Coordinates of C-alpha atoms and ligand atoms in Angstrom, one line a residue:
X1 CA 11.3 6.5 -25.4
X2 CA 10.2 3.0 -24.3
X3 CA 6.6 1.5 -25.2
X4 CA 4.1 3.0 -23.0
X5 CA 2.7 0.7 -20.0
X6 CA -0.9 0.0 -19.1
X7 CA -1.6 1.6 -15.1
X8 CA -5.2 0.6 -14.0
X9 CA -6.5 3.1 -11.0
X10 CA -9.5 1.8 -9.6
X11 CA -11.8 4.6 -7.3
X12 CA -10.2 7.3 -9.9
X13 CA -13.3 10.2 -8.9
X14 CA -12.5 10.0 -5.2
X15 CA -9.9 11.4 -3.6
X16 CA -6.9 9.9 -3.4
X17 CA -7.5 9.2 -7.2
X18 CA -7.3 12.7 -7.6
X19 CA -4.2 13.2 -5.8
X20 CA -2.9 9.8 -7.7
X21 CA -3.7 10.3 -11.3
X22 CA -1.7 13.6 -12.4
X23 CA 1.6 12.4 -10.3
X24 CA 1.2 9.0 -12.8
X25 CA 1.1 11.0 -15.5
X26 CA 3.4 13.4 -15.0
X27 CA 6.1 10.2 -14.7
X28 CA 6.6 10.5 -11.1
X29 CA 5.8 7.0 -10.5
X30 CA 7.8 4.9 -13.4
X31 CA 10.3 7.6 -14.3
X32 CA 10.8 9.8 -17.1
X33 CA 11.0 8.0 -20.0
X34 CA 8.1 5.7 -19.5
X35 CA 4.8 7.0 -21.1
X36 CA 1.6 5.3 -19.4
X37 CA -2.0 4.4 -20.5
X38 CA -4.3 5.3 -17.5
X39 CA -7.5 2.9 -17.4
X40 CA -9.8 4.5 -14.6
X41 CA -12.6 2.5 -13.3
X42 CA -15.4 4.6 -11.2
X43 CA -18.4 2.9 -10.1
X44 CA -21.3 4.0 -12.5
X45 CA -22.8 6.6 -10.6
X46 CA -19.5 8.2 -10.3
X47 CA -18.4 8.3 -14.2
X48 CA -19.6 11.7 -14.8
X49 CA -17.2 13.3 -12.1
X50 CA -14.8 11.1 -14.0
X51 CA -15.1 12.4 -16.9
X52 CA -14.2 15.7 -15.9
X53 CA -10.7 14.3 -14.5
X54 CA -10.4 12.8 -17.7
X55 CA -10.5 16.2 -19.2
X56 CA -8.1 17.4 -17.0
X57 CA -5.7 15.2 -17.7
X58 CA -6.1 16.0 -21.5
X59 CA -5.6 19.9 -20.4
X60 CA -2.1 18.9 -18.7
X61 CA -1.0 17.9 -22.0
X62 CA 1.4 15.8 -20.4
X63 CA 4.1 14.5 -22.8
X64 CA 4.1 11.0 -20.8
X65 CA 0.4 10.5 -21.0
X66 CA -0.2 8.0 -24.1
X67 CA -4.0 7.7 -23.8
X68 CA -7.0 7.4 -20.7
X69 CA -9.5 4.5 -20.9
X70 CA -12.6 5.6 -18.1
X71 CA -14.7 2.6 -17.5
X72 CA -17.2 1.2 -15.1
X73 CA -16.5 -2.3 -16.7
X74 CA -14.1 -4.1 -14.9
X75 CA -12.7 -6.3 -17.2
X76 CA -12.2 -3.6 -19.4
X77 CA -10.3 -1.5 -16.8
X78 CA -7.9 -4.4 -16.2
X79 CA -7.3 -5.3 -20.2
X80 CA -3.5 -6.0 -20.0
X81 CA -2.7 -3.7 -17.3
X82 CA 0.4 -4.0 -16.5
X83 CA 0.2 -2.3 -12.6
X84 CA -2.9 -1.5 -11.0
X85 CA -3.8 0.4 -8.0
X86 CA -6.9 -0.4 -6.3
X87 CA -8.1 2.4 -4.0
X88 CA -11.8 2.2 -4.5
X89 CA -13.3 0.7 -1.4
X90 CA -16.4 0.8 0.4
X91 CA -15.9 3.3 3.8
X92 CA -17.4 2.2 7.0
X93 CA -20.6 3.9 7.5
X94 CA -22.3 4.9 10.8
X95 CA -22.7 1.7 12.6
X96 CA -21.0 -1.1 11.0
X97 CA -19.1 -3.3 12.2
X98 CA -15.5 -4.2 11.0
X99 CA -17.5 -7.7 9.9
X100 CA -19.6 -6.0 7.4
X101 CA -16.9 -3.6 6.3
X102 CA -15.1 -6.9 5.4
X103 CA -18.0 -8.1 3.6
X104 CA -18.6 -5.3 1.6
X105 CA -15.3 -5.3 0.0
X106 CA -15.2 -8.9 -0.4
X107 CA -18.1 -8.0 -3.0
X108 CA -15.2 -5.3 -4.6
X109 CA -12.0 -6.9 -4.2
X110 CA -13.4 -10.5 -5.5
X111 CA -14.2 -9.5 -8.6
X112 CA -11.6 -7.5 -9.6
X113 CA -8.9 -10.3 -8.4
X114 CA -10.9 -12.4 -11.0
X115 CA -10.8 -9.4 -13.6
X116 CA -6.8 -9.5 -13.2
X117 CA -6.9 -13.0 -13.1
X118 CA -8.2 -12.9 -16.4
X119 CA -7.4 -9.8 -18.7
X120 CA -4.3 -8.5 -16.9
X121 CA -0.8 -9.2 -17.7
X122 CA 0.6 -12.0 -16.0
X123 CA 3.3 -10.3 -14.5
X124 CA 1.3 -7.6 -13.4
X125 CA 1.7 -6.1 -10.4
X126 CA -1.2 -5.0 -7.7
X127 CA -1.1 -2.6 -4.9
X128 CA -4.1 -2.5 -2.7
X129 CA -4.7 1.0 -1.2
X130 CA -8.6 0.5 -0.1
X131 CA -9.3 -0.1 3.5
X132 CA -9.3 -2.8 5.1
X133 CA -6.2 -2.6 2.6
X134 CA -4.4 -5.9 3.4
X135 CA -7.3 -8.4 3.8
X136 CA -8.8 -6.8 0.7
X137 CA -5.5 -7.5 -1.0
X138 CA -5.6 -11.4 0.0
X139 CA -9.4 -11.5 -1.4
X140 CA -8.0 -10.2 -4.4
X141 CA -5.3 -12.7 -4.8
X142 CA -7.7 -15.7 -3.7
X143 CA -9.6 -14.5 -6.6
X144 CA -6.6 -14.8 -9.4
X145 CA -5.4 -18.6 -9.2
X146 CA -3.6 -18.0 -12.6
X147 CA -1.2 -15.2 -11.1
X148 CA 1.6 -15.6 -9.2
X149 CA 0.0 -14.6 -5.4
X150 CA 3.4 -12.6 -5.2
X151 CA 1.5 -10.2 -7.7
X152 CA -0.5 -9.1 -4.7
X153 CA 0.6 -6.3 -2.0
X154 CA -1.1 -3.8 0.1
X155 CA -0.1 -0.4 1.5
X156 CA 1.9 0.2 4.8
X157 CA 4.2 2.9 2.9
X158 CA 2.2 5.9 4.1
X159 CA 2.7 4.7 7.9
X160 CA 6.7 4.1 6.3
X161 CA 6.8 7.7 5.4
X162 CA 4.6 9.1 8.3
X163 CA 7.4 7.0 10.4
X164 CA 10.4 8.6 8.4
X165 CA 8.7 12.1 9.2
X166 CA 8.1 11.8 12.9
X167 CA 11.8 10.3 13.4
X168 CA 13.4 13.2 11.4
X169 CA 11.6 15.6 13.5
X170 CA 12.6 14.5 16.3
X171 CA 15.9 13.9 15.8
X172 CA 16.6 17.4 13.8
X173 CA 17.4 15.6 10.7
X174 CA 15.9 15.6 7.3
X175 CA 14.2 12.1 6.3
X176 CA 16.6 11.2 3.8
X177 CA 19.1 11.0 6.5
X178 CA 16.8 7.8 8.1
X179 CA 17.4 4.5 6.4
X180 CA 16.0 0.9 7.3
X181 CA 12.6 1.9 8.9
X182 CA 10.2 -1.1 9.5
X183 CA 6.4 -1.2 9.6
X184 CA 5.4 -5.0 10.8
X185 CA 2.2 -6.1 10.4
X186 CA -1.7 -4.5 8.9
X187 CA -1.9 -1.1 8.0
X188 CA -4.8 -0.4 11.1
X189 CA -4.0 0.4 14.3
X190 CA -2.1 -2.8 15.4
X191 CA 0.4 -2.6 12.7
X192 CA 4.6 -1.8 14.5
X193 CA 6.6 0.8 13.7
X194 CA 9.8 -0.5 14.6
X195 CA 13.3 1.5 15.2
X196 CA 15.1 -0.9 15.8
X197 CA 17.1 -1.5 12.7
X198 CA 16.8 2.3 11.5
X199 CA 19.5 4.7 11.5
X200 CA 19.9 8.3 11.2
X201 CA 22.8 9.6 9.6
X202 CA 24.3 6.2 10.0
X203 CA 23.6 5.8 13.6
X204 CA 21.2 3.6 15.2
X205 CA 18.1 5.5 15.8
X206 CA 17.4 3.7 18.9
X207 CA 20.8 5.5 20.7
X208 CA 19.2 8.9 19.6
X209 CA 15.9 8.7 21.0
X210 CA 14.6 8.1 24.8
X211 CA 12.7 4.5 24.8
X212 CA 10.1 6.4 26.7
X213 CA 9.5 8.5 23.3
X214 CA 9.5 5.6 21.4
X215 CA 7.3 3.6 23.3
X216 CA 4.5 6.1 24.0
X217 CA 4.6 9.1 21.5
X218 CA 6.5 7.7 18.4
X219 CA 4.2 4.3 18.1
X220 CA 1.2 5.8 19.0
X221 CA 1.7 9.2 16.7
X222 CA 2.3 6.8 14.1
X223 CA -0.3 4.1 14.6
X224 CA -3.1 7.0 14.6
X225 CA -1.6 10.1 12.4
X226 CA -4.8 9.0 10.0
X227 CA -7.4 10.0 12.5
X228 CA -5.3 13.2 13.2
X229 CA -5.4 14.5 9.8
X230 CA -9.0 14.0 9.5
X231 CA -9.5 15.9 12.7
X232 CA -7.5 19.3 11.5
X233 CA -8.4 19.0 7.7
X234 CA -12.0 17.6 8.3
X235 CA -11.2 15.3 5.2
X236 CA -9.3 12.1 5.2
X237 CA -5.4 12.0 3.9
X238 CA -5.6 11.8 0.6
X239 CA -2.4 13.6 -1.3
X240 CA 0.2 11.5 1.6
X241 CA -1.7 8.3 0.3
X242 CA -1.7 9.0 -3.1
X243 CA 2.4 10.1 -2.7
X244 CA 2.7 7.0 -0.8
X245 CA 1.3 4.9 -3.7
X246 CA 3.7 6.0 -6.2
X247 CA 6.5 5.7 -3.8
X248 CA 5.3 1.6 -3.3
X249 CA 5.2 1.2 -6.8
X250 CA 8.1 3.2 -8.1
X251 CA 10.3 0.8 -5.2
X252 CA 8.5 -2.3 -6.8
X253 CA 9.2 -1.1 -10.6
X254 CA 12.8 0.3 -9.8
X255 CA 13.7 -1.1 -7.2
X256 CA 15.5 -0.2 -3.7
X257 CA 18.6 2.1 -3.0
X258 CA 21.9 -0.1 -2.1
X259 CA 21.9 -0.3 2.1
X260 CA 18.2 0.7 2.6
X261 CA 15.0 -1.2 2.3
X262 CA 11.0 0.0 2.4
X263 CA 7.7 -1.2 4.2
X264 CA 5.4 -3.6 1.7
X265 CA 2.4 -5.7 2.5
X266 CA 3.8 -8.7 1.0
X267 CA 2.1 -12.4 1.4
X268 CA 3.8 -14.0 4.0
X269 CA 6.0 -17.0 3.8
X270 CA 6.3 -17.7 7.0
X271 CA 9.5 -15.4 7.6
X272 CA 9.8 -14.4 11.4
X273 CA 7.3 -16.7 12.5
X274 CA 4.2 -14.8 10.9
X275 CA 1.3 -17.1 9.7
X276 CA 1.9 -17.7 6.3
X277 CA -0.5 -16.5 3.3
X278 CA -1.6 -13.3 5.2
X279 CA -0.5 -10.2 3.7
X280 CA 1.9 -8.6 6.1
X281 CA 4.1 -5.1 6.1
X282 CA 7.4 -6.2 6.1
X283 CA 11.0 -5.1 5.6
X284 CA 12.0 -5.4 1.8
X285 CA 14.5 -5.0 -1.0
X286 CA 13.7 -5.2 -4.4
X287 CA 15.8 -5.7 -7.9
X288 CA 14.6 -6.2 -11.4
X289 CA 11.1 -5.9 -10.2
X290 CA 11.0 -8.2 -7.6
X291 CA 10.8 -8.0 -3.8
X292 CA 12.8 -9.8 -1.2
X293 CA 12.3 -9.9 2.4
X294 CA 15.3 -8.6 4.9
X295 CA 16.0 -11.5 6.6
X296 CA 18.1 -12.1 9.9
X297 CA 16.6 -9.1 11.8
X298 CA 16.9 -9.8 15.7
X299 CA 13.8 -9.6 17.0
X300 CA 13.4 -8.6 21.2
X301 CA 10.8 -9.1 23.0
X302 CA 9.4 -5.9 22.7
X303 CA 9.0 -6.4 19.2
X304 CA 8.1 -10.3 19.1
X305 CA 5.1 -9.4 20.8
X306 CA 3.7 -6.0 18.7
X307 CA 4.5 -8.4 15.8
X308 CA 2.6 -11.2 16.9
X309 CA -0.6 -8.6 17.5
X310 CA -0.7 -7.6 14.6
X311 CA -0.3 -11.1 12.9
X312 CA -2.8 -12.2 14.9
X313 CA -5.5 -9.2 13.5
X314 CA -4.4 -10.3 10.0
X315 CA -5.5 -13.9 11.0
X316 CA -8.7 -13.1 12.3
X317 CA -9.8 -10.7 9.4
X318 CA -8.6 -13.9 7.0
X319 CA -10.7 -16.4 9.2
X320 CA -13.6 -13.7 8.3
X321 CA -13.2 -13.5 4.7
X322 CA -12.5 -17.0 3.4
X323 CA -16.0 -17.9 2.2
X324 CA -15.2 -15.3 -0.2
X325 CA -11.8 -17.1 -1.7
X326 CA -12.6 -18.6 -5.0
X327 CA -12.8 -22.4 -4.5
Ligands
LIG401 P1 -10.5 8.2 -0.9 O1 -10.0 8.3 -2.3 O2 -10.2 9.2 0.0 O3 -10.1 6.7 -0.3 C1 -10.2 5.5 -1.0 C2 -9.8 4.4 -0.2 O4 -8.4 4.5 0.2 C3 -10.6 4.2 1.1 O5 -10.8 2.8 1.3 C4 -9.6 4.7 2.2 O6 -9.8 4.1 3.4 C5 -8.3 4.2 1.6 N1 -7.1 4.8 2.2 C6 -6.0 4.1 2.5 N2 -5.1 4.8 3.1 C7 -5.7 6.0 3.2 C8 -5.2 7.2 3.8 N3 -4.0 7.3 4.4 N4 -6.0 8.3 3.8 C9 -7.2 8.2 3.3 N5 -7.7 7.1 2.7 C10 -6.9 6.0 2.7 O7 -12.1 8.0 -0.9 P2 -13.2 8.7 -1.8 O8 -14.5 8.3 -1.2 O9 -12.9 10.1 -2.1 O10 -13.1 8.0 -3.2 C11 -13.4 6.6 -3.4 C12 -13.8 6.4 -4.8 O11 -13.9 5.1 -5.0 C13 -15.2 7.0 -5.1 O12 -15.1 7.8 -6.2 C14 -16.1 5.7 -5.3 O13 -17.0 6.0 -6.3 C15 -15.0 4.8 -5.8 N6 -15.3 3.4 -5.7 C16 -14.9 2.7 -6.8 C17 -15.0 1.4 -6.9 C18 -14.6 0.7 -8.1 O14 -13.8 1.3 -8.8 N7 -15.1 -0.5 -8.4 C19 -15.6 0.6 -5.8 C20 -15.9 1.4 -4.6 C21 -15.7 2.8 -4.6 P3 -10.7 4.7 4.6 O15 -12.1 4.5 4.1 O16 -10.4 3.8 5.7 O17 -10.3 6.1 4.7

């Protein structure tokens, strides 16, 4: 059995937490032979609800579980963590704007990018799940100039999966029979689901499909699945986020399956002509714990311009947090 690894989980009362927590434990994210030592950190209201998930983890009596540390001290949460999962976020309440949303997280995701900064391990590696997910990911990593910025990704493997889903469906295929699907861009409503690189069963998934499908029910199903889940279960996704987490991080820790490649919110670099610095879904493939973007995808019109959108979103809800970048 290897030495057991340090998994911080931050928002580990709410729901996706929930969802989260038991799958880490129970080895589905790092394999297993991997034993983990889960540090939660709740807000302080929230710690006595914690505790109770605490105690149910203790009743799993999960062979990979090495010990829990529950804490509303961030800097003890991120105490040599060697992953961590941010999904605690402030939701947008009845009237505010996408401004203040911003703002409110800044207040979260500043801090703890200066926790990890200075108690995680250096090689640690961050996936922001809490909305506005990428934006709050780049305050993060503005906030932890010791760490390599590459440390810092954001979620767009739910809309990945959700993609996978609707494309099997349609197609009468099972979803391990899709390779190379492509999210572009923020995980909101802007980010692009893009076909044209996937296959099913080895054939180009385009060729299967009418463009009219693709254009106006695939994109849009995908783009708004969220808000359709909250409308028939009257609660938010929370176990498809949480699966999609440990999916993100399991591709990151194990890496990618020879002749496919997944969706990450990665900091740019400037590949296909998006800004550089945001943090941007794109195509990746990833060895020995490190990602890679695909490169030499041809890029149409069609998708040129849903990229750019969505690049352009990701610049404008940078321009709005940058007061809150450490100097
Ligand atoms: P959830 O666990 O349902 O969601 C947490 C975050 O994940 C939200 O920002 C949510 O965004 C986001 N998210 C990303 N993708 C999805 C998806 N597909 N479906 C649903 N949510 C998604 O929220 P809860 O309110 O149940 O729990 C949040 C917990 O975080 C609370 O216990 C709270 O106390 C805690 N918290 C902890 C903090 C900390 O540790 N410092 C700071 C702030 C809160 P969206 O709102 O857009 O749905």
């Amino acid at each position: 059995m290897k030495a057991p690894v340090r998994v911080a989980v931050t928002g580990a009362a709410g729901q996706i937490g929930y969802a989260l927590l038991f799958r880490i434990a129970a080895g589905d994210m790092l394999g297993p032979d991997q034993p983990v030592i889960l540090h939660m950190l709740e807000i302080t209201p929230a710690l006595p609800a914690l505790q109770g998930v605490v105690m149910e983890l203790n009743d799993c009596a999960f062979p990979l579980l090495a010990g829990t540390v529950a804490t509303d001290d961030v800097n003890v949460a991120f105490k040599d963590v060697d992953y961590a999962l941010l999904v605690g976020a402030r939701p947008r309440g009845p009237g505010m704007e996408r401004k203040d949303l911003l703002e409110a997280n800044g207040a979260i995701f500043g801090p703890q990018g200066k926790a990890l900064n200075d108690h995680a391990k250096r090689d640690v590696k961050v996936l922001v799940v809490g909305n506005p997910a990428n934006t709050n990911a780049l305050i993060a990593q503005q906030n932890a100039p010791d760490l390599d910025p590459n440390c810092f990704t954001a979620m767009v493997r739910l809309d990945h999966n959700r993609a996978m889903s609707q494309l099997a469906e349609k197609t009468g295929k099972h979803n391990t029979d899709i390779k190379k699907m492509t999210i572009w861009g923020n995980h909101s409503s802007t980010q692009y689901p893009d076909l044209h690189h996937a296959t099913v069963d080895g054939k180009p998934a385009l060729s299967l499909v009418e463009q009219s499908w693709y254009e106006s029910d695939f994109i849009p199903t995908v783009q708004q699945r969220g808000a359709a889940i909250i409308k028939a279960r009257g609660a938010s996704s929370a176990a498809s986020a949480a699966s999609a987490a440990i999916d993100h991080m399991r591709s990151w820790a194990l890496g990618t399956a020879e002749g496919d490649w997944v969706s990450m919110g990665i900091p740019s670099d400037g590949s296909y002509g998006i800004a550089p610095g945001v943090i941007y879904g794109y195509p990746v493939t990833i060895k020995n714990g490190k990602y890679a973007i695909v490169q030499g995808l041809e890029i149409n019109d069609f998708s040129r311009a849903r990229m750019d959108a969505t690049d352009k979103e990701l610049r404008e809800e940078r321009a709005g947090v940058e007061h809150l970048f450490a100097k």
